[in-house]
C-alpha positions as a printed Julia matrix, in Angstrom:
121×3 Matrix{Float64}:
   0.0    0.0     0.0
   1.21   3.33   -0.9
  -0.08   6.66   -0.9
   1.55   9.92   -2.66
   0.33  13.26   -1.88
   1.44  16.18   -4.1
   0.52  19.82   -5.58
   1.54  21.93   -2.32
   3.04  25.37   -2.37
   2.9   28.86   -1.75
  -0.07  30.89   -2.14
  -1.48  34.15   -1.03
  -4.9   34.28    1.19
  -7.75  33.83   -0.46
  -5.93  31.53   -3.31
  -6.38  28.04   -4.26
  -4.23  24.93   -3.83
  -5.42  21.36   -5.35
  -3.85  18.64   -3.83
  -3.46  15.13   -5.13
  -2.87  11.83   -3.42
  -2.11   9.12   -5.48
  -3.24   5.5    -4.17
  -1.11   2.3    -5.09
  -2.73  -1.17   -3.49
  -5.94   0.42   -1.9
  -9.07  -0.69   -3.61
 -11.24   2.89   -3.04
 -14.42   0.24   -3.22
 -13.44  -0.54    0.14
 -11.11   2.04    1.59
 -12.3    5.78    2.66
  -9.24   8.32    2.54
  -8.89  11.4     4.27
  -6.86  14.56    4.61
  -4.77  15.62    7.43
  -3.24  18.45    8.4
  -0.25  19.52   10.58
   0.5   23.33   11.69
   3.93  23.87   13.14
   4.11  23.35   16.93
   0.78  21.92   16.42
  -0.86  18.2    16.54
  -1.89  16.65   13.23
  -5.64  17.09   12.57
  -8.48  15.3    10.76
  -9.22  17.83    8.06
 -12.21  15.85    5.55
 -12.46  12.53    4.18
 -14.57  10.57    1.54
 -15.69   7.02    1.69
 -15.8    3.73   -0.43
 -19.23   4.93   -1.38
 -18.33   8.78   -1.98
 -19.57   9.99    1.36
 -18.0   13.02    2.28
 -16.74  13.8     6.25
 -15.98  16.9     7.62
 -13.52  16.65   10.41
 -12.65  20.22   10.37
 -15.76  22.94   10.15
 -13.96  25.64    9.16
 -12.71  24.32    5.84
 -16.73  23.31    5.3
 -17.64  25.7     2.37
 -13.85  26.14    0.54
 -12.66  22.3     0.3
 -13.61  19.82   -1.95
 -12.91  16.56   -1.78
 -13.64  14.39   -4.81
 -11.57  10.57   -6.38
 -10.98   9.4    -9.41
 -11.07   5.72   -9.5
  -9.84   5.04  -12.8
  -6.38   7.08  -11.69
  -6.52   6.05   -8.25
  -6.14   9.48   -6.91
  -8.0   11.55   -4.49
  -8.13  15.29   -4.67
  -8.34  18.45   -2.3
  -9.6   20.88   -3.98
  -8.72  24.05   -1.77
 -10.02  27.82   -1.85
 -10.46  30.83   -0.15
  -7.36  29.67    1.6
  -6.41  31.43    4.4
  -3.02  31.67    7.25
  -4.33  29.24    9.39
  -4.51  26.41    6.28
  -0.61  26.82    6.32
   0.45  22.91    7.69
   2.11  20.09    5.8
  -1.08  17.76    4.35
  -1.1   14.29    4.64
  -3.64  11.46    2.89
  -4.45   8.07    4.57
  -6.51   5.06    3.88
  -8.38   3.69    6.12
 -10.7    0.4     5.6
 -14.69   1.0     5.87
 -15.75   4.23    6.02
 -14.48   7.97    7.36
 -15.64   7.27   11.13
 -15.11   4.35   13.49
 -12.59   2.83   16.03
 -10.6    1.45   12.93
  -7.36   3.39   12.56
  -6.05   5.65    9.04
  -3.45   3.16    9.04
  -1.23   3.91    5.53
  -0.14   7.99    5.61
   1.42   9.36    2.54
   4.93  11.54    2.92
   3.11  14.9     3.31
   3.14  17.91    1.13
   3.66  21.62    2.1
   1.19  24.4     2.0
   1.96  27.74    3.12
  -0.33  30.24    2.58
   1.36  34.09    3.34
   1.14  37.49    1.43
């Protein structure tokens, strides 16, 4: 199982980012994947996820309104659409699989290498 995020950067506030996070040995039929995010100094957070059957979690409400999340299963990839971004996006992303839906006691157990997204006039 692997998992490649990618498409971070440097933006200015209210821009747009779209991040990508390639899958390799996760079948999305029966794997959800979500976003995380970590802020320097600051522990990694659930940031939205989207099932095996296209469900869509918010586990961060202020993001509700300027993230998207949406897969392509013919690629394999899941995307993060972002806009409107502001300061307090700026963290290093992360995608993770994790089997059976967004919620549960079941861990995100396979975490991609991260990708960078600093958002600063």
């Amino acid at each position: 199982v692997q998992l490649q995020a990618s498409g971070g950067g440097l933006v200015q506030p209210g821009g747009s980012l779209n991040l990508s996070c390639i899958t390799s040995g996760v079948d999305l039929d029966y794997y959800a994947i979500g976003w995380f995010r970590q802020a320097p100094g600051k522990e990694r957070e659930g940031v939205i996820c989207i099932s095996e059957t296209e469900a869509v979690t918010f586990f961060e409400e202020s993001v509700r309104g300027r993230f998207t999340i949406f897969r392509d299963k013919a690629t394999r990839t899941v995307y993060l659409q972002m806009d409107t971004l502001r300061p307090e996006d700026t963290a290093v992303y992360y995608c993770a699989s994790r089997f059976w839906g967004c919620t549960g006691t079941g861990p995100f157990d396979s975490w991609g290498q991260g990708t960078q997204v600093t958002v600063s006039s």
